[in-house]
Coordinates of C-alpha atoms and ligand atoms in Angstrom, one line a residue:
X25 CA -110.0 -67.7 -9.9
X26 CA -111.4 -70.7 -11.1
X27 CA -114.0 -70.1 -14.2
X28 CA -117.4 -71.5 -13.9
X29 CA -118.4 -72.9 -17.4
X30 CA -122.4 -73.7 -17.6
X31 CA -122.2 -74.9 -20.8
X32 CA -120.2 -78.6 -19.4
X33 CA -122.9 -81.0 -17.8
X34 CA -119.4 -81.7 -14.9
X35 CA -117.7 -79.1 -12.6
X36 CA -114.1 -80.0 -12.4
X37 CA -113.2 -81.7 -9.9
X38 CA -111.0 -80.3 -6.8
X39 CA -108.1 -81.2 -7.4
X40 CA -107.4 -80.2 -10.9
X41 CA -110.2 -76.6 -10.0
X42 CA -108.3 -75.6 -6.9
X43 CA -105.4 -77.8 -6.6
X44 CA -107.1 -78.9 -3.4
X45 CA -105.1 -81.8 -0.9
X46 CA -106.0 -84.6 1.3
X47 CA -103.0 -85.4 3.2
X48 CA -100.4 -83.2 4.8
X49 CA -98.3 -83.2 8.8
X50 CA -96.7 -80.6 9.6
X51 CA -97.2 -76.9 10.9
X52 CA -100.4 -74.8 9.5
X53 CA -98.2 -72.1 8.6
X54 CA -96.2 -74.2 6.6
X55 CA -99.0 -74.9 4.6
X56 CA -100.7 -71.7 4.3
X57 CA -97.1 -70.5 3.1
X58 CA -97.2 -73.6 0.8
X59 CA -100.7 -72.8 -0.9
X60 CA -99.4 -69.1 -1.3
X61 CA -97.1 -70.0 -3.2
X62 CA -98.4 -72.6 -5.7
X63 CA -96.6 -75.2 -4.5
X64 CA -98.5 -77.4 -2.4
X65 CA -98.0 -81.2 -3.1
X66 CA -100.6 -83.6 -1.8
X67 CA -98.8 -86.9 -0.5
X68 CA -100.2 -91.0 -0.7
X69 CA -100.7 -92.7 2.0
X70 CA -99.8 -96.6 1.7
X71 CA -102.7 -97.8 4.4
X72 CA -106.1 -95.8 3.7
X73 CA -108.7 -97.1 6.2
X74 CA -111.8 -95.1 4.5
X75 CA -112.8 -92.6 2.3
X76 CA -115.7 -90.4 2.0
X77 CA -117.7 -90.5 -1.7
X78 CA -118.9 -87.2 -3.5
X79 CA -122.0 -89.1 -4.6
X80 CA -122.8 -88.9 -1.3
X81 CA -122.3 -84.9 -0.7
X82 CA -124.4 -84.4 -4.0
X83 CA -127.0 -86.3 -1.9
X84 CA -126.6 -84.6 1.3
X85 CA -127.5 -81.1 -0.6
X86 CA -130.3 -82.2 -3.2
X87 CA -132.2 -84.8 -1.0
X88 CA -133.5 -81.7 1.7
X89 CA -135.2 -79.5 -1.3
X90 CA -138.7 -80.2 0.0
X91 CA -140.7 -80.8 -3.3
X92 CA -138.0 -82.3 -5.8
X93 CA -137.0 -86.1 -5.9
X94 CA -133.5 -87.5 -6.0
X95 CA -132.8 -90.7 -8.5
X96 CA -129.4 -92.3 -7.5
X97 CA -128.2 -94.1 -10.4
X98 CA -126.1 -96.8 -8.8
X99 CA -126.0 -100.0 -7.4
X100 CA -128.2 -100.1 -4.4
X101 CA -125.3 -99.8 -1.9
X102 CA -124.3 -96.3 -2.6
X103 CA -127.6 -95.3 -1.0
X104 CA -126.9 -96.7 2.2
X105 CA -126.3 -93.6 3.7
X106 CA -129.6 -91.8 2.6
X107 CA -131.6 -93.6 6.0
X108 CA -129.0 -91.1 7.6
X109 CA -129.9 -88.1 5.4
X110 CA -133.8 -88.6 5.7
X111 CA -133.1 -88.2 9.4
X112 CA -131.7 -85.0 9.4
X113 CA -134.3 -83.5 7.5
X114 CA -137.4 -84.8 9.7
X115 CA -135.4 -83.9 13.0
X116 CA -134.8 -80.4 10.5
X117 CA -138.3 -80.0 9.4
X118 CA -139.8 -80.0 13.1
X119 CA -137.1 -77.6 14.3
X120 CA -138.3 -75.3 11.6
X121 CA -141.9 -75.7 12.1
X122 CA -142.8 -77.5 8.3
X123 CA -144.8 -80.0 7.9
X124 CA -143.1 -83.7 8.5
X125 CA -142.7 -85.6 5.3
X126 CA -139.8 -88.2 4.5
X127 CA -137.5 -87.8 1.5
X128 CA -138.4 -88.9 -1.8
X129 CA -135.1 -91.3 -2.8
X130 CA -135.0 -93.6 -5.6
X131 CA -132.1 -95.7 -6.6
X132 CA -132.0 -97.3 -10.2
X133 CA -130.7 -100.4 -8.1
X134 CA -127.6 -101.5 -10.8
X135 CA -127.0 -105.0 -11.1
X136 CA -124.3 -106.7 -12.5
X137 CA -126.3 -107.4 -15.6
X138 CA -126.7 -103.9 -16.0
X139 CA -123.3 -102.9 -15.9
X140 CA -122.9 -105.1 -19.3
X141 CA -126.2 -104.4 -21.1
X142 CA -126.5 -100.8 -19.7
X143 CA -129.0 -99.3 -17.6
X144 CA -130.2 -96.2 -19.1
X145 CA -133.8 -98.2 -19.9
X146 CA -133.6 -98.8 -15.9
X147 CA -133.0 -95.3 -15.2
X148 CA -135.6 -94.5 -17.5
X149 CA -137.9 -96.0 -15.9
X150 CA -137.1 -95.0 -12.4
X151 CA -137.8 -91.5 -13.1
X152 CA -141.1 -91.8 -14.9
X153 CA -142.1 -94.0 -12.1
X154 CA -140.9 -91.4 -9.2
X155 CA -142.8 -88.6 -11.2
X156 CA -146.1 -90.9 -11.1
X157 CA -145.6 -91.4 -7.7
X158 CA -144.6 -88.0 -6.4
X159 CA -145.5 -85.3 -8.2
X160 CA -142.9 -83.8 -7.8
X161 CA -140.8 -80.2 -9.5
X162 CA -137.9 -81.5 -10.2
X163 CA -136.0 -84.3 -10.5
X164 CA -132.2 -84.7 -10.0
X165 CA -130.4 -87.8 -10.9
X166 CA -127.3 -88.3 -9.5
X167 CA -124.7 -90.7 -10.7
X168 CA -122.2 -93.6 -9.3
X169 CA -118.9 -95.2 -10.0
X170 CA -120.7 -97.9 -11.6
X171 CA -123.3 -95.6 -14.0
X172 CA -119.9 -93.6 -14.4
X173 CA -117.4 -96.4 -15.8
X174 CA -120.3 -98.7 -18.0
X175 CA -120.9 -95.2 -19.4
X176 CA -124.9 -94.6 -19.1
X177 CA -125.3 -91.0 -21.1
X178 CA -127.3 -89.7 -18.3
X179 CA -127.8 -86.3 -19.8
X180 CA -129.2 -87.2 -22.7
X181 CA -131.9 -89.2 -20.8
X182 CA -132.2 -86.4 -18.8
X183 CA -133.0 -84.0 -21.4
X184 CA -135.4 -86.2 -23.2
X185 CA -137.4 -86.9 -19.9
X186 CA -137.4 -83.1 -19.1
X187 CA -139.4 -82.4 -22.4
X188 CA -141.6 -85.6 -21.7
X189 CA -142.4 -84.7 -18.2
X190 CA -142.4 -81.3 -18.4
X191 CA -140.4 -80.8 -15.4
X192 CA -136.6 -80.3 -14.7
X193 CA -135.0 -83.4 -15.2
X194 CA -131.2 -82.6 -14.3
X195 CA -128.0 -84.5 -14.4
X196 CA -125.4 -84.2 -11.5
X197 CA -122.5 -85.8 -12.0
X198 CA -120.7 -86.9 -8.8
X199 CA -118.9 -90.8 -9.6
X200 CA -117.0 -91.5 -6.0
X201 CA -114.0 -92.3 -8.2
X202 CA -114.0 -89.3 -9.9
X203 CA -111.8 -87.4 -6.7
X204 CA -110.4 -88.1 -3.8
X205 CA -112.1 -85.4 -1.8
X206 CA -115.4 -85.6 -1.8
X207 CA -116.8 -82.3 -0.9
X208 CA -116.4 -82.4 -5.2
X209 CA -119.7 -83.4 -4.7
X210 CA -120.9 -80.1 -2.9
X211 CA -119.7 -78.3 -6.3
X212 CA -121.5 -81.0 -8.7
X213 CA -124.7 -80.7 -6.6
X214 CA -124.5 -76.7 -7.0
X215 CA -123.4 -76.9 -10.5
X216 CA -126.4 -79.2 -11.3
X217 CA -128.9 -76.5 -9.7
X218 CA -127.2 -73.3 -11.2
X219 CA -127.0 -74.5 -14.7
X220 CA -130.9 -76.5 -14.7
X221 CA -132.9 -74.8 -12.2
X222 CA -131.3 -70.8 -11.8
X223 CA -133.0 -68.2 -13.9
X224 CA -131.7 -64.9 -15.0
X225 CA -132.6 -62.2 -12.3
X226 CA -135.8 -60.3 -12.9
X227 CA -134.2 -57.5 -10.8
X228 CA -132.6 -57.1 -7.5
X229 CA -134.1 -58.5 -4.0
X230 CA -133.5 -57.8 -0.4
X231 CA -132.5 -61.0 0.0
X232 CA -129.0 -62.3 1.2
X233 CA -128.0 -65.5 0.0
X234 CA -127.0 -68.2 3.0
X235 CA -125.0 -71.0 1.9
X236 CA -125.5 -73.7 5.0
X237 CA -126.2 -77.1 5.5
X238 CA -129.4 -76.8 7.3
X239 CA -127.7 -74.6 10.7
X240 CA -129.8 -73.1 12.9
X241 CA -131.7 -69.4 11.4
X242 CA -129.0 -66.8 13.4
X243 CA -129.4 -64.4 10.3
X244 CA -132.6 -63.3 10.5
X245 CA -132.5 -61.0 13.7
X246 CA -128.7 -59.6 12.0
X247 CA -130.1 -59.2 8.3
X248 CA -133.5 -57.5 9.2
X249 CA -131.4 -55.0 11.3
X250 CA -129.8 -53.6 8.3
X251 CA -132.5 -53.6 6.0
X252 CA -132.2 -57.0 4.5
X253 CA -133.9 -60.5 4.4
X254 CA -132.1 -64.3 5.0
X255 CA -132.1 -66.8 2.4
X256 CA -131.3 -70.2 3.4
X257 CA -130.0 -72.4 0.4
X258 CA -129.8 -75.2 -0.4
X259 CA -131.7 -77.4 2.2
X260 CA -135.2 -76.8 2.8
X261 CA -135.7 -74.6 0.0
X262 CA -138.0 -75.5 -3.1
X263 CA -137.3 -75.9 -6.6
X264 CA -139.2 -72.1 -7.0
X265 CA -137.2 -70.8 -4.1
X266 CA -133.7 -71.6 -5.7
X267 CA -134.9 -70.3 -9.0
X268 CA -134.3 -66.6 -8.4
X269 CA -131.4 -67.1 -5.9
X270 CA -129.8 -64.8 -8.7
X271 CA -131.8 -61.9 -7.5
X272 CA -130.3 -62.0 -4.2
X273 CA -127.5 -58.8 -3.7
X274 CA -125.1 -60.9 -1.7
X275 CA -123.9 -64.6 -0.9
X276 CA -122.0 -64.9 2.5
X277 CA -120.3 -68.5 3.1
X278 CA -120.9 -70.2 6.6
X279 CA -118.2 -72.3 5.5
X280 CA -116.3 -71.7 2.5
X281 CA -115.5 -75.2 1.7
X282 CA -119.2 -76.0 1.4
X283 CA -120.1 -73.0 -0.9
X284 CA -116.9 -72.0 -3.1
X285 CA -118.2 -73.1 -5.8
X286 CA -121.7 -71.6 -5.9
X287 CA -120.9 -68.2 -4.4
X288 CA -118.3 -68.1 -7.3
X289 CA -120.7 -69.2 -10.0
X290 CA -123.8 -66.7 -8.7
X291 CA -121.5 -64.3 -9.1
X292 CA -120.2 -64.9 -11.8
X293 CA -123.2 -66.0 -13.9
X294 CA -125.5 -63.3 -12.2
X295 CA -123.2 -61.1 -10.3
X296 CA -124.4 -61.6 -7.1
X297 CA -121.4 -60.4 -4.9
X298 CA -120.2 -63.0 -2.4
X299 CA -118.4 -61.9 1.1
X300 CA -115.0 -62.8 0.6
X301 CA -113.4 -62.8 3.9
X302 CA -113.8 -65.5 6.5
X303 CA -116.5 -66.5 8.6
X304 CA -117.5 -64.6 11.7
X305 CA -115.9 -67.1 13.9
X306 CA -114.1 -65.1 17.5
X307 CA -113.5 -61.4 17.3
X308 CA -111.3 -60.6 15.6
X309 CA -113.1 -62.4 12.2
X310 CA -116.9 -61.2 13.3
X311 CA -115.2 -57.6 13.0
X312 CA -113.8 -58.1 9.6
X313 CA -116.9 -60.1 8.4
X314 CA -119.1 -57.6 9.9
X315 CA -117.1 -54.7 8.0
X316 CA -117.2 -56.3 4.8
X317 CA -121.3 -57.1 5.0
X318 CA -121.7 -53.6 5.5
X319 CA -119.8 -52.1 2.8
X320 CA -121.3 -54.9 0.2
X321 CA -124.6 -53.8 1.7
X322 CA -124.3 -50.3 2.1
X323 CA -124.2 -50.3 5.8
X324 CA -121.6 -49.5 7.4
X325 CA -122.4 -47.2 9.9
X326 CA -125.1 -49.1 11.0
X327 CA -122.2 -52.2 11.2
X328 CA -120.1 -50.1 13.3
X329 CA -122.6 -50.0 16.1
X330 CA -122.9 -53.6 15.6
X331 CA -119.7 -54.1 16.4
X332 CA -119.7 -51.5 19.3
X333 CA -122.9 -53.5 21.2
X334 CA -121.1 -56.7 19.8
X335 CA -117.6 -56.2 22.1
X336 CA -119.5 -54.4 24.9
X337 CA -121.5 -57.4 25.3
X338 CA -119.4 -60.7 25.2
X339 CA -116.2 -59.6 25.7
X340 CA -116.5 -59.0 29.8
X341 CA -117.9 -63.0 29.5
X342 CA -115.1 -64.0 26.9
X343 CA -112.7 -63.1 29.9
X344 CA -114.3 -64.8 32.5
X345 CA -114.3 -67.8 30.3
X346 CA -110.5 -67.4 29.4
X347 CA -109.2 -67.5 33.3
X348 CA -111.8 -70.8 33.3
X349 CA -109.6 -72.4 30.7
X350 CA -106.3 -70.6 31.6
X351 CA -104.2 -74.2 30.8
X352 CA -106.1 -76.1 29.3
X353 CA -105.4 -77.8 25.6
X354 CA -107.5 -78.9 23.0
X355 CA -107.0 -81.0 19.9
X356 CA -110.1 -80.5 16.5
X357 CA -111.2 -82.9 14.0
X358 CA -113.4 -81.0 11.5
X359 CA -113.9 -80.6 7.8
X360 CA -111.5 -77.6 6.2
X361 CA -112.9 -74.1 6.5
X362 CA -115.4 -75.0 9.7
X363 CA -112.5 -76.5 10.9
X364 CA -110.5 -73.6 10.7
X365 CA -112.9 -71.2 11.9
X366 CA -113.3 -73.7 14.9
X367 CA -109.5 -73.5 15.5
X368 CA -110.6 -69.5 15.6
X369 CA -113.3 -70.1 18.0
X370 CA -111.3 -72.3 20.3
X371 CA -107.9 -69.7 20.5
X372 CA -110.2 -67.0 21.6
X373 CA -111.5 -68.4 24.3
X374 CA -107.4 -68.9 25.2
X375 CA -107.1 -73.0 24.4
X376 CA -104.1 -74.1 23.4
X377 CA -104.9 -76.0 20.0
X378 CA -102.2 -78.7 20.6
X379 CA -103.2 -79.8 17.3
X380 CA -105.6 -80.6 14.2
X381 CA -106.9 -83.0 11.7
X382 CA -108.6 -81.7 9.2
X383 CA -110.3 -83.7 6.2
X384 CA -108.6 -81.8 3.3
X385 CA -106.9 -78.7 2.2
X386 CA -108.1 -75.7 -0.4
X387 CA -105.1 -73.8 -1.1
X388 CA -107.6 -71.4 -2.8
X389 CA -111.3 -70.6 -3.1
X390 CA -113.2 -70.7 -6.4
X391 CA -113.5 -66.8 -6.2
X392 CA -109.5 -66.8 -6.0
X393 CA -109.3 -64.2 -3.6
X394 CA -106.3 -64.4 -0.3
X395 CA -108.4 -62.5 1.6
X396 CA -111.2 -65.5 2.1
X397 CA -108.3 -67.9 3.2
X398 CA -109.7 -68.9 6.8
X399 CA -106.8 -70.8 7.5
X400 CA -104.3 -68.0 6.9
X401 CA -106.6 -65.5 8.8
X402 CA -106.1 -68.0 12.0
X403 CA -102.4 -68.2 11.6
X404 CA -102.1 -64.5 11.3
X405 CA -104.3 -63.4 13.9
X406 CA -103.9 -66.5 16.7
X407 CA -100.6 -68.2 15.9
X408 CA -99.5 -71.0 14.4
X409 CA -100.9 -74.8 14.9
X410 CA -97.6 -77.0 14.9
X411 CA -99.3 -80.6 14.5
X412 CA -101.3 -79.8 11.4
X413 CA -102.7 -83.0 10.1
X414 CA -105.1 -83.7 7.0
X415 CA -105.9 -86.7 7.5
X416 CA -109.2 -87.4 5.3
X417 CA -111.1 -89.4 8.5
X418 CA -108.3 -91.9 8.9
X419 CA -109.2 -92.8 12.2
X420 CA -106.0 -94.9 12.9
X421 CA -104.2 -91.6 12.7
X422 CA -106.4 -89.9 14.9
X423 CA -105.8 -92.4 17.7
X424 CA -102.6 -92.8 17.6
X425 CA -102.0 -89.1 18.3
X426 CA -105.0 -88.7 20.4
X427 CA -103.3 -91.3 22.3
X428 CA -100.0 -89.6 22.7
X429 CA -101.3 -86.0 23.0
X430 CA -104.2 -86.6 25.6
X431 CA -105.4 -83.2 25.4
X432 CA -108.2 -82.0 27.6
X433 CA -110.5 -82.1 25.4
X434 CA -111.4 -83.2 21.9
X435 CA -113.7 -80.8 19.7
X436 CA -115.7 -83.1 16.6
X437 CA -118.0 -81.5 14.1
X438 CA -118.7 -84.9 12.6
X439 CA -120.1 -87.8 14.6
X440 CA -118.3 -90.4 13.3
X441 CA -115.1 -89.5 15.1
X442 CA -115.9 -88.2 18.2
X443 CA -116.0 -92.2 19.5
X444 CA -112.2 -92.3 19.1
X445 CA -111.9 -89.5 21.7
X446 CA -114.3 -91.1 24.1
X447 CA -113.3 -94.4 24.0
X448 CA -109.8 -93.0 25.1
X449 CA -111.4 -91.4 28.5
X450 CA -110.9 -87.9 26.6
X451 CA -113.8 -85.8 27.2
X452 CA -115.2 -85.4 23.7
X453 CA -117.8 -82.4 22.3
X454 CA -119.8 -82.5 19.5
X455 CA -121.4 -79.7 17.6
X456 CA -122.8 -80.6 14.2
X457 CA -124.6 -77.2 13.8
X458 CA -122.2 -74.5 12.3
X459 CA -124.4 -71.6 13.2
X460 CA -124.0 -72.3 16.7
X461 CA -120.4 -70.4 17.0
X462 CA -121.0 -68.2 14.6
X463 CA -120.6 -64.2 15.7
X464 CA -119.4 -62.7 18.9
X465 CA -122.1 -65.0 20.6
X466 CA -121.4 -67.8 19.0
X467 CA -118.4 -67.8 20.7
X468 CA -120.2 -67.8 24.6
X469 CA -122.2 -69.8 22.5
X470 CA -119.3 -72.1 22.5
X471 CA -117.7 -71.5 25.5
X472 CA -120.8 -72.8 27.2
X473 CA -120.5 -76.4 25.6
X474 CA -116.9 -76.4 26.4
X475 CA -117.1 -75.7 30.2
X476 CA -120.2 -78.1 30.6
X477 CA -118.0 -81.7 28.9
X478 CA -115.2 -80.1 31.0
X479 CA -116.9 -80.1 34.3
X480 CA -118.5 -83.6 33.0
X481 CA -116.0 -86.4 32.8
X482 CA -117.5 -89.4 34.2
X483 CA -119.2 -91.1 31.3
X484 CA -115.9 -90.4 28.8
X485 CA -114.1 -92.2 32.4
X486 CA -116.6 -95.4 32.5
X487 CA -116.4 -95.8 29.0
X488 CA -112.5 -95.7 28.6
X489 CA -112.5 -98.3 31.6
X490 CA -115.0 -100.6 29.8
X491 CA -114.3 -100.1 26.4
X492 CA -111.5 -101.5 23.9
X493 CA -110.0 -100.3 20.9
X494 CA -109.4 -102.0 17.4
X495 CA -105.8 -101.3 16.9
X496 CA -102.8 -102.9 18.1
X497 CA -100.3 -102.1 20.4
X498 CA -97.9 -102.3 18.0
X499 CA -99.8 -99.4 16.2
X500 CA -100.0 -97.0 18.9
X501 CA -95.7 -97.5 19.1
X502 CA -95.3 -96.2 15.7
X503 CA -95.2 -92.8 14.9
X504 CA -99.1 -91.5 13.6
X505 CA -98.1 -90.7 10.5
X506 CA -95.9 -93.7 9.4
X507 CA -97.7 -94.6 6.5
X508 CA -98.2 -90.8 4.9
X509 CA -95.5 -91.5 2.4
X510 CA -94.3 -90.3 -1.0
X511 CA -95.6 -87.2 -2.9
X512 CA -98.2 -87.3 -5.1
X513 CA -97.6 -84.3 -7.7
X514 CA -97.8 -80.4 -7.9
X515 CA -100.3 -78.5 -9.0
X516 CA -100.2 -75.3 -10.8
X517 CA -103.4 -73.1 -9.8
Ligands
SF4_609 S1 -120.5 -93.7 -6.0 FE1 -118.7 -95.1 -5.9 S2 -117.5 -94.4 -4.1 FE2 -119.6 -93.6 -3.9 S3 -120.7 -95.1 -2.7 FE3 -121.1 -95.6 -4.9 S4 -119.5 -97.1 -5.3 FE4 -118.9 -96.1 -3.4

């Protein structure tokens, strides 16, 4: 079990905190056997075609809290992707009925003077001139490779500007080059809001704590059953909302690589109890979420007739659905523990994963506890997946397998690779939403999707015929993992 510490303005990054990997080939029990035992090794690769940026995940969860403003102290580039972010919360905000405003994003804009002279006076001046303009509750700044290497003390200017401004001016540190897998920044973002904005609990609630991106709201109807209220953190919260998330009597993960770290530090701070088992992705993992919910919550009868209506209700469908894709195979690109719980998802409905890739690898969870392993919960209740890949978004490896393995259909959870899948006439489905599959109707709600893109082929056809890829045909000869090479080092954890 990792050990939050409150008192150091940085989280530990991955690797180092939970010994966590980005490349791997091979089969998933191997690995899960591999991270039981301490002795998982992560491996270089000698071409890298991209890499995601944990500046940009500290973004991704700070930028949707509706009256705080984010300060990106960086060169202007590392907020290209925030256009992208202020999307997702309009398209959010209308879904949930709030009022439509855009984000409020500043970026110090670095130069190269800056990086010789400094730029704490620029930063500085970007937050008194965001608090002018905005009004705002809080204030997160959150920090680059460049801020990071010239050395800018960020906290202390966040400190002083807190007292000035009499608001929360709060430090999240997230430099790109501080790890290689960037859902560090998830943790620095969480870290940044339990140790600035969290208060002490003034007593207990009857709210559950949700960690989600910003999914659609499938707790409420579940949570009011037993007696409870859903809170959804982090997006679309306010700064007052997430100041008495310590009140709540229970975290539950959608996707445990996204929340490890703050289920493990409300807990531990403010002993809010998180559910450690996996998701409630397929059957067999809604029954042992569902069991373990009600016996955190003190309702486990009333879970046991949950479960009851649950089976009596899909499973009839889930069999119709399984003789519809009696032979067919799938292949999954997804982040880790959505991924996994994906792989869940898509075994129940009887694919045959042919294989996965799957952006990283966390042998453990910050609460430390085997029994939240999702990946371990698929191999033991499903089967193994022999072409395991972790492949970080390296889309030349995707292709080149894709391009072997044809499967019947591709399953993407982010949008940037589902092209690759397309492009190769493979009929390709998207789901962004991790809510969607979640519980026993989740999985119809699935199944649905699946059946549609697989009675839908033409436009996957056309746009195979008309289309062209970017590598070589010399690429697509060698094997897909030719240049995953030598091993990195070994972790104890
Ligand atoms: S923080 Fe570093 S890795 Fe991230 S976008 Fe900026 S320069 Fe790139």
């Amino acid at each position: 079990m990792s050990k939050v510490n409150l008192d150091l303005p940085t989280v530990q990054i991955r690797e180092l905190r939970l010994g966590s990997i980005t490349a791997y080939q091979g089969k998933a029990s191997e690995l899960v056997s591999r991270a039981q035992a301490g002795t998982l090794k992560d491996s270089a690769r000698s071409f890298s075609q991209c890499m995601g940026c944990s500046s940009g995940q500290a973004f991704c969860m700070l930028s949707m809290i509706t009256d705080a403003v984010v300060v990106n102290h960086a060169p202007i580039g590392c907020l290209g992707d925030a256009s992208g972010f202020n999307f997702v919360y309009r398209v959010e905000q209308k879904n949930r009925g709030l009022p439509s405003a855009i984000g409020k994003y500043y970026s110090t804009n670095l130069l190269e003077k800056d990086t010789v002279f400094g730029g704490m006076q620029k930063l500085r001046d970007t937050v008194r001139t965001a608090f002018e303009r905005e009004h705002p509750n809080a204030i997160f700044i959150t920090t680059s490779c460049a801020s990071g290497i010239i050395g800018d003390d960020v906290e202390s200017v966040a400190d002083h500007l807190s007292e000035d401004l009499g608001i929360p001016v709060i430090s999240c540190f997230c430099e790109g080059f501080r790890s290689r897998i960037w859902t560090s920044g998830f943790d620095s973002a969480y870290h940044a809001i339990v140790r600035r904005l969290v208060k002490p609990p003034r007593k207990r609630s009857k709210k559950v704590n949700i960690i989600n991106f910003w999914g659609s709201h499938i707790f409420d109807d579940l949570l009011s059953r037993l007696g409870y209220e859903a809170q959804y953190i982090v997006p679309f919260n306010t700064v007052k909302d997430l100041e008495y998330i310590s009140e709540a009597v229970a975290t539950i993960q959608i996707c445990p690589t996204l929340g490890t770290y703050l289920g493990a530090a409300l807990e531990q701070v403010y002993g809010v109890p998180e559910i450690k088992v996996p998701p409630a992705y397929g059957m067999a993992g809604t029954d042992i979420w569902l069991r373990e919910l009600g016996k955190v919550l003190h309702r486990e009868q009333e879970v046991e007739q949950l479960i009851r209506d649950g089976h009596e209700r899909v499973l009839p469908q889930i069999e119709a659905y399984r003789k519809q894709f009696a032979g067919k195979t799938a292949y999954l690109t997804a982040g880790a523990a959505h991924g996994h719980s994906l792989i869940a998802v898509l075994r129940e409905l009887g694919l045959d994963v042919k294989g996965a890739a799957i952006f990283h690898h966390d042998p453990v969870y910050d609460n430390g506890c085997p029994t939240s392993d999702v990946l371990a919960h698929d191999v033991e209740t499903y089967g193994d997946v022999r072409q395991y890949n972790i492949c970080n978004k390296q889309a030349f490896e995707l292709v080149n397998l894709l391009n072997r393995m044809r499967p019947d259909i591709m399953i993407a959870r982010h949008g940037g690779m589902t092209v690759w899948g397309a492009k190769l006439g493979i009929p390709t489905l998207l789901i962004g939403d991790e809510q969607f599959s979640f519980g026993y109707d989740g999985i119809l709600h699935y199944a649905r999707r699946i059946a549609e893109t697989l009675d839908n082929t033409e436009f996957v056809t056309n746009l195979a015929r008309h289309s062209t890829m970017p590598y070589t045909k010399w690429w697509l000869k060698q094997q897909p993992y030719a240049f995953l090479g030598r091993e990195l080092h070994v972790r104890q954890y």
